[in-house]
């Protein structure tokens, strides 16, 4: 099978067939320009999913990213939640909402892709390099509350994807020089483990907990089961209910 002119492996083909079979509308692959900020992106248009990807990267990274974005289309189709920026142009809030959504949804996307024997040593390596450089500088630039909040949720994904022997030294430095961030990350890590990130309801509970803990209900909402949840009270009402009855 070829996608955007590039050959993909049998494993990637199996993955794409499996996870596009339950999509609720057509999908198309499109090439992202080199100037795009992400390696891959999912567009949820009214009549189709547009799965965008850059083509100038190594083959293993290309098919990993492709499958990762296909999984995001699947997540949209089966009702995983979304975090919505309600701040009307506060750049920090916009960034935080995007990162919260993508970090939580990426946990199961990356697991799913790896379970098909697909690995990526290119995009992941860049992300790991960033976190390792941050740790090597003793998190010097993490010097305000916003940066701390953002790091606490970025670590959820970075630590999830890093090997145990690489993860522990980073956490040791963090706990020594930024104990407040370490405590917040550890708290969120427990919430992720308890709720499970591989179901729509688990992700909804995790996102709501984090928005509440950081105090962002005035600026963020969660889209879940065709509802827009905009307050802690509404979140508490919904997080205990069965999604089928919402
Ligand atoms: Zn993603």
Short mmCIF file of C-alpha atoms and ligand atoms in Angstrom, two decimals:
data_model
loop_
_atom_site.label_atom_id
_atom_site.label_comp_id
_atom_site.label_asym_id
_atom_site.label_seq_id
_atom_site.Cartn_x
_atom_site.Cartn_y
_atom_site.Cartn_z
CA UNK A 1 0.00 0.00 0.00
CA UNK A 2 1.17 3.54 -0.79
CA UNK A 3 0.13 6.72 1.01
CA UNK A 4 0.99 10.10 -0.53
CA UNK A 5 3.45 8.32 -2.80
CA UNK A 6 5.29 6.52 0.04
CA UNK A 7 5.27 2.76 0.64
CA UNK A 8 4.07 1.71 4.07
CA UNK A 9 4.64 -1.59 5.87
CA UNK A 10 2.11 -4.41 6.22
CA UNK A 11 1.72 -3.55 9.93
CA UNK A 12 0.86 0.06 9.14
CA UNK A 13 -1.57 -1.07 6.46
CA UNK A 14 -3.27 -3.43 8.94
CA UNK A 15 -3.51 -0.62 11.49
CA UNK A 16 -5.04 1.81 8.99
CA UNK A 17 -7.59 -0.75 7.80
CA UNK A 18 -8.55 -1.66 11.37
CA UNK A 19 -9.04 1.87 12.68
CA UNK A 20 -10.60 3.43 9.59
CA UNK A 21 -13.22 0.68 9.38
CA UNK A 22 -15.22 2.26 12.24
CA UNK A 23 -15.00 5.88 11.08
CA UNK A 24 -18.34 7.63 10.73
CA UNK A 25 -17.38 9.63 7.62
CA UNK A 26 -14.89 9.40 4.74
CA UNK A 27 -11.21 10.17 5.29
CA UNK A 28 -8.47 11.52 3.06
CA UNK A 29 -4.72 11.80 3.45
CA UNK A 30 -3.20 15.18 2.61
CA UNK A 31 0.40 16.37 2.62
CA UNK A 32 1.19 19.05 5.21
CA UNK A 33 3.56 21.82 4.13
CA UNK A 34 7.06 21.73 5.61
CA UNK A 35 6.26 25.00 7.40
CA UNK A 36 3.42 23.40 9.43
CA UNK A 37 4.11 23.35 13.19
CA UNK A 38 3.17 19.66 13.61
CA UNK A 39 4.39 16.50 11.87
CA UNK A 40 0.80 15.30 11.56
CA UNK A 41 -2.64 16.75 12.13
CA UNK A 42 -6.24 15.60 12.04
CA UNK A 43 -8.89 17.85 10.51
CA UNK A 44 -12.47 17.10 11.59
CA UNK A 45 -14.48 18.64 8.77
CA UNK A 46 -18.28 18.30 8.55
CA UNK A 47 -18.14 15.75 5.71
CA UNK A 48 -14.73 14.12 6.12
CA UNK A 49 -11.62 13.56 8.20
CA UNK A 50 -8.53 15.14 6.68
CA UNK A 51 -5.45 13.31 7.89
CA UNK A 52 -2.54 15.65 7.26
CA UNK A 53 1.09 14.57 7.39
CA UNK A 54 4.49 15.83 6.31
CA UNK A 55 6.21 13.50 3.88
CA UNK A 56 9.83 14.55 4.35
CA UNK A 57 10.75 12.31 7.26
CA UNK A 58 12.17 8.80 7.65
CA UNK A 59 9.87 5.93 6.66
CA UNK A 60 9.36 4.63 10.23
CA UNK A 61 8.45 8.11 11.50
CA UNK A 62 6.15 8.67 8.53
CA UNK A 63 4.09 5.55 9.09
CA UNK A 64 4.09 5.93 12.88
CA UNK A 65 2.78 9.52 12.56
CA UNK A 66 0.29 8.47 9.89
CA UNK A 67 -1.15 5.72 12.11
CA UNK A 68 -1.11 8.05 15.12
CA UNK A 69 -3.29 10.56 13.22
CA UNK A 70 -5.57 7.77 11.96
CA UNK A 71 -6.08 6.81 15.61
CA UNK A 72 -7.09 10.41 16.38
CA UNK A 73 -9.77 10.14 13.66
CA UNK A 74 -10.95 6.92 15.32
CA UNK A 75 -11.02 8.69 18.71
CA UNK A 76 -13.20 11.45 17.24
CA UNK A 77 -15.54 8.89 15.69
CA UNK A 78 -16.04 6.93 18.91
CA UNK A 79 -16.56 10.01 21.09
CA UNK A 80 -13.32 10.78 22.91
CA UNK A 81 -13.57 14.24 24.54
CA UNK A 82 -12.01 17.48 23.34
CA UNK A 83 -10.72 20.45 25.37
CA UNK A 84 -12.07 23.75 24.08
CA UNK A 85 -10.42 27.13 24.58
CA UNK A 86 -13.16 29.53 25.73
CA UNK A 87 -10.80 32.40 26.51
CA UNK A 88 -11.21 34.40 23.29
CA UNK A 89 -7.61 35.03 22.41
CA UNK A 90 -5.53 34.39 25.49
CA UNK A 91 -2.52 32.67 23.84
CA UNK A 92 -1.42 30.85 27.02
CA UNK A 93 -4.87 29.35 27.50
CA UNK A 94 -5.12 28.33 23.84
CA UNK A 95 -1.76 26.57 24.10
CA UNK A 96 -2.67 24.89 27.38
CA UNK A 97 -6.01 23.57 26.04
CA UNK A 98 -4.32 22.18 22.91
CA UNK A 99 -1.55 20.52 24.88
CA UNK A 100 -3.96 19.07 27.47
CA UNK A 101 -6.12 17.54 24.73
CA UNK A 102 -3.23 16.22 22.67
CA UNK A 103 -1.15 14.90 25.58
CA UNK A 104 -4.04 12.91 27.05
CA UNK A 105 -5.30 11.60 23.71
CA UNK A 106 -1.75 10.77 22.57
CA UNK A 107 -1.26 8.35 25.49
CA UNK A 108 -3.58 5.76 23.95
CA UNK A 109 -2.72 6.72 20.34
CA UNK A 110 0.97 5.94 20.89
CA UNK A 111 0.16 2.71 22.76
CA UNK A 112 -2.15 1.58 19.95
CA UNK A 113 0.42 2.26 17.22
CA UNK A 114 3.22 0.51 19.14
CA UNK A 115 0.95 -2.51 19.71
CA UNK A 116 1.11 -3.08 15.94
CA UNK A 117 4.90 -3.31 16.10
CA UNK A 118 5.42 0.22 14.75
CA UNK A 119 8.11 2.44 16.25
CA UNK A 120 9.39 5.90 15.54
CA UNK A 121 12.91 6.96 16.35
CA UNK A 122 12.68 10.41 14.75
CA UNK A 123 9.75 12.48 16.06
CA UNK A 124 9.91 10.84 19.50
CA UNK A 125 13.64 11.45 19.73
CA UNK A 126 13.15 15.16 19.17
CA UNK A 127 10.64 15.32 21.99
CA UNK A 128 12.88 13.34 24.32
CA UNK A 129 15.84 15.55 23.44
CA UNK A 130 13.81 18.57 24.52
CA UNK A 131 12.88 17.11 27.89
CA UNK A 132 16.41 15.85 28.50
CA UNK A 133 17.85 19.28 27.68
CA UNK A 134 15.35 20.84 30.05
CA UNK A 135 16.42 18.44 32.79
CA UNK A 136 20.12 19.06 32.05
CA UNK A 137 19.52 22.79 32.61
CA UNK A 138 17.81 21.90 35.92
CA UNK A 139 14.52 23.20 34.48
CA UNK A 140 15.86 26.77 34.59
CA UNK A 141 13.26 28.17 32.19
CA UNK A 142 10.39 26.66 34.19
CA UNK A 143 10.24 29.73 36.39
CA UNK A 144 6.62 30.86 36.40
CA UNK A 145 3.29 29.24 37.24
CA UNK A 146 2.15 28.88 33.62
CA UNK A 147 5.37 27.11 32.59
CA UNK A 148 5.03 24.83 35.62
CA UNK A 149 1.42 23.91 34.83
CA UNK A 150 2.30 23.22 31.21
CA UNK A 151 5.30 21.07 32.12
CA UNK A 152 3.18 19.02 34.56
CA UNK A 153 0.93 17.90 31.69
CA UNK A 154 3.72 17.56 29.08
CA UNK A 155 5.52 15.20 31.43
CA UNK A 156 2.51 12.88 31.44
CA UNK A 157 3.16 12.03 27.81
CA UNK A 158 6.96 12.29 27.85
CA UNK A 159 7.34 10.03 30.89
CA UNK A 160 4.80 7.59 29.45
CA UNK A 161 6.86 7.17 26.30
CA UNK A 162 10.36 7.18 27.82
CA UNK A 163 12.22 4.06 28.90
CA UNK A 164 12.33 3.55 32.66
CA UNK A 165 16.09 4.04 32.87
CA UNK A 166 15.86 7.43 31.08
CA UNK A 167 12.77 8.55 32.97
CA UNK A 168 14.02 8.22 36.54
CA UNK A 169 17.03 10.58 36.30
CA UNK A 170 14.75 13.31 34.88
CA UNK A 171 12.23 12.86 37.68
CA UNK A 172 15.05 12.87 40.27
CA UNK A 173 16.25 16.27 39.04
CA UNK A 174 12.68 17.59 38.86
CA UNK A 175 11.85 16.52 42.41
CA UNK A 176 15.00 18.25 43.66
CA UNK A 177 14.77 21.58 41.79
CA UNK A 178 11.02 21.94 41.04
CA UNK A 179 9.31 19.95 43.77
CA UNK A 180 5.96 21.69 43.14
CA UNK A 181 5.91 20.54 39.48
CA UNK A 182 6.99 17.05 40.52
CA UNK A 183 4.12 16.90 43.04
CA UNK A 184 1.58 18.09 40.44
CA UNK A 185 2.85 15.66 37.79
CA UNK A 186 2.74 12.81 40.34
CA UNK A 187 -0.83 13.72 41.31
CA UNK A 188 -1.93 13.75 37.65
CA UNK A 189 -0.11 10.50 37.02
CA UNK A 190 -2.20 8.82 39.73
CA UNK A 191 -5.40 10.25 38.17
CA UNK A 192 -4.41 8.89 34.76
CA UNK A 193 -3.70 5.45 36.18
CA UNK A 194 -6.92 5.37 38.21
CA UNK A 195 -9.23 6.55 35.41
CA UNK A 196 -7.56 4.89 32.41
CA UNK A 197 -6.69 6.97 29.36
CA UNK A 198 -7.87 4.40 26.81
CA UNK A 199 -11.60 5.13 27.02
CA UNK A 200 -13.62 8.29 26.25
CA UNK A 201 -14.94 8.40 29.81
CA UNK A 202 -11.48 7.92 31.34
CA UNK A 203 -10.09 10.81 29.25
CA UNK A 204 -13.09 12.98 30.17
CA UNK A 205 -12.47 12.37 33.87
CA UNK A 206 -8.73 13.07 33.51
CA UNK A 207 -9.24 16.29 31.53
CA UNK A 208 -11.88 17.56 33.97
CA UNK A 209 -9.68 16.80 36.98
CA UNK A 210 -6.71 18.68 35.49
CA UNK A 211 -8.80 21.71 34.40
CA UNK A 212 -10.25 21.86 37.90
CA UNK A 213 -6.92 21.39 39.68
CA UNK A 214 -5.27 24.17 37.69
CA UNK A 215 -8.36 26.40 38.04
CA UNK A 216 -9.30 26.86 34.40
CA UNK A 217 -13.07 26.39 34.28
CA UNK A 218 -13.49 30.11 33.45
CA UNK A 219 -11.37 29.65 30.32
CA UNK A 220 -11.73 26.02 29.15
CA UNK A 221 -14.55 23.60 28.55
CA UNK A 222 -14.78 19.94 27.56
CA UNK A 223 -16.75 18.68 24.61
CA UNK A 224 -18.09 15.23 25.45
CA UNK A 225 -21.11 13.22 24.21
CA UNK A 226 -22.26 16.24 22.16
CA UNK A 227 -22.35 18.40 25.29
CA UNK A 228 -20.17 21.34 26.26
CA UNK A 229 -19.15 20.97 29.90
CA UNK A 230 -18.18 24.40 31.26
CA UNK A 231 -18.09 24.15 35.04
CA UNK A 232 -16.87 21.86 37.80
CA UNK A 233 -20.45 21.27 38.89
CA UNK A 234 -21.46 20.07 35.42
CA UNK A 235 -18.29 17.99 35.20
CA UNK A 236 -19.08 16.24 38.48
CA UNK A 237 -22.60 15.50 37.26
CA UNK A 238 -21.34 13.94 34.04
CA UNK A 239 -18.23 12.12 35.18
CA UNK A 240 -20.21 9.72 37.33
CA UNK A 241 -22.79 8.93 34.64
CA UNK A 242 -22.65 6.25 32.02
CA UNK A 243 -21.93 7.95 28.65
CA UNK A 244 -24.77 5.97 27.07
CA UNK A 245 -27.31 7.76 29.27
CA UNK A 246 -25.96 11.31 28.92
ZN1 LIG B 1 -1.50 13.20 18.56
#
